[in-house]
Short mmCIF file of C-alpha atoms in Angstrom, two decimals:
data_model
loop_
_atom_site.label_atom_id
_atom_site.label_comp_id
_atom_site.label_asym_id
_atom_site.label_seq_id
_atom_site.Cartn_x
_atom_site.Cartn_y
_atom_site.Cartn_z
CA MET A 1 6.02 -6.66 -11.25
CA SER A 2 4.57 -5.53 -14.89
CA PHE A 3 1.41 -4.31 -12.23
CA ILE A 4 3.35 -2.39 -10.73
CA LYS A 5 4.65 -0.80 -13.43
CA GLU A 6 1.91 -0.18 -15.09
CA PHE A 7 0.93 1.22 -11.69
CA TRP A 8 3.98 3.70 -12.28
CA GLU A 9 3.11 4.57 -15.09
CA PHE A 10 0.36 5.64 -14.86
CA LEU A 11 0.38 8.18 -11.48
CA LYS A 12 3.43 9.77 -14.47
CA GLU A 13 1.22 10.41 -17.34
CA ARG A 14 -1.95 11.48 -15.09
CA LYS A 15 -0.18 13.42 -12.41
CA LYS A 16 -1.78 11.18 -9.49
CA TYR A 17 1.65 11.57 -6.63
CA TRP A 18 -0.83 12.35 -4.54
CA LEU A 19 -1.75 8.41 -4.14
CA LEU A 20 0.92 6.83 -4.11
CA PRO A 21 1.31 7.18 -0.14
CA ILE A 22 -2.23 6.15 -0.45
CA ILE A 23 -0.92 2.63 -1.36
CA ILE A 24 2.02 2.66 0.34
CA VAL A 25 0.31 2.87 4.17
CA LEU A 26 -1.98 0.34 1.99
CA PHE A 27 0.38 -2.22 1.89
CA LEU A 28 2.12 -1.54 4.99
CA PHE A 29 -1.04 -2.80 7.08
CA GLY A 30 -1.78 -5.46 4.89
CA GLY A 31 2.44 -6.72 4.85
CA LEU A 32 1.40 -5.85 9.04
CA ILE A 33 -1.33 -8.22 9.25
CA ILE A 34 0.02 -10.98 7.65
CA LEU A 35 2.95 -10.73 9.16
CA THR A 36 1.96 -10.79 12.62
CA GLN A 37 -1.23 -12.93 11.98
CA GLY A 38 0.04 -16.23 14.02
CA SER A 39 2.55 -14.04 16.63
CA ALA A 40 1.84 -13.21 20.86
CA VAL A 41 0.97 -9.94 18.97
CA ALA A 42 -1.61 -10.38 16.79
CA PRO A 43 -4.22 -9.13 19.34
CA PHE A 44 -2.22 -6.06 20.58
CA ILE A 45 -2.05 -5.45 17.46
CA TYR A 46 -5.63 -5.72 16.76
CA THR A 47 -7.09 -3.14 19.13
CA ILE A 48 -5.32 -0.38 17.10
CA PHE A 49 -7.96 -0.55 14.53
#
């Protein structure tokens, strides 16, 4: 949790708010891959990439 807090402080201090959507999308894709790894949906997810 402290990493997220430090990252947020970095974004506020350096005025790099444009990085936030990129990080969120990367976490969502990572979570999607992890959650569908053992399911029947996995072959269809991997064809997207």
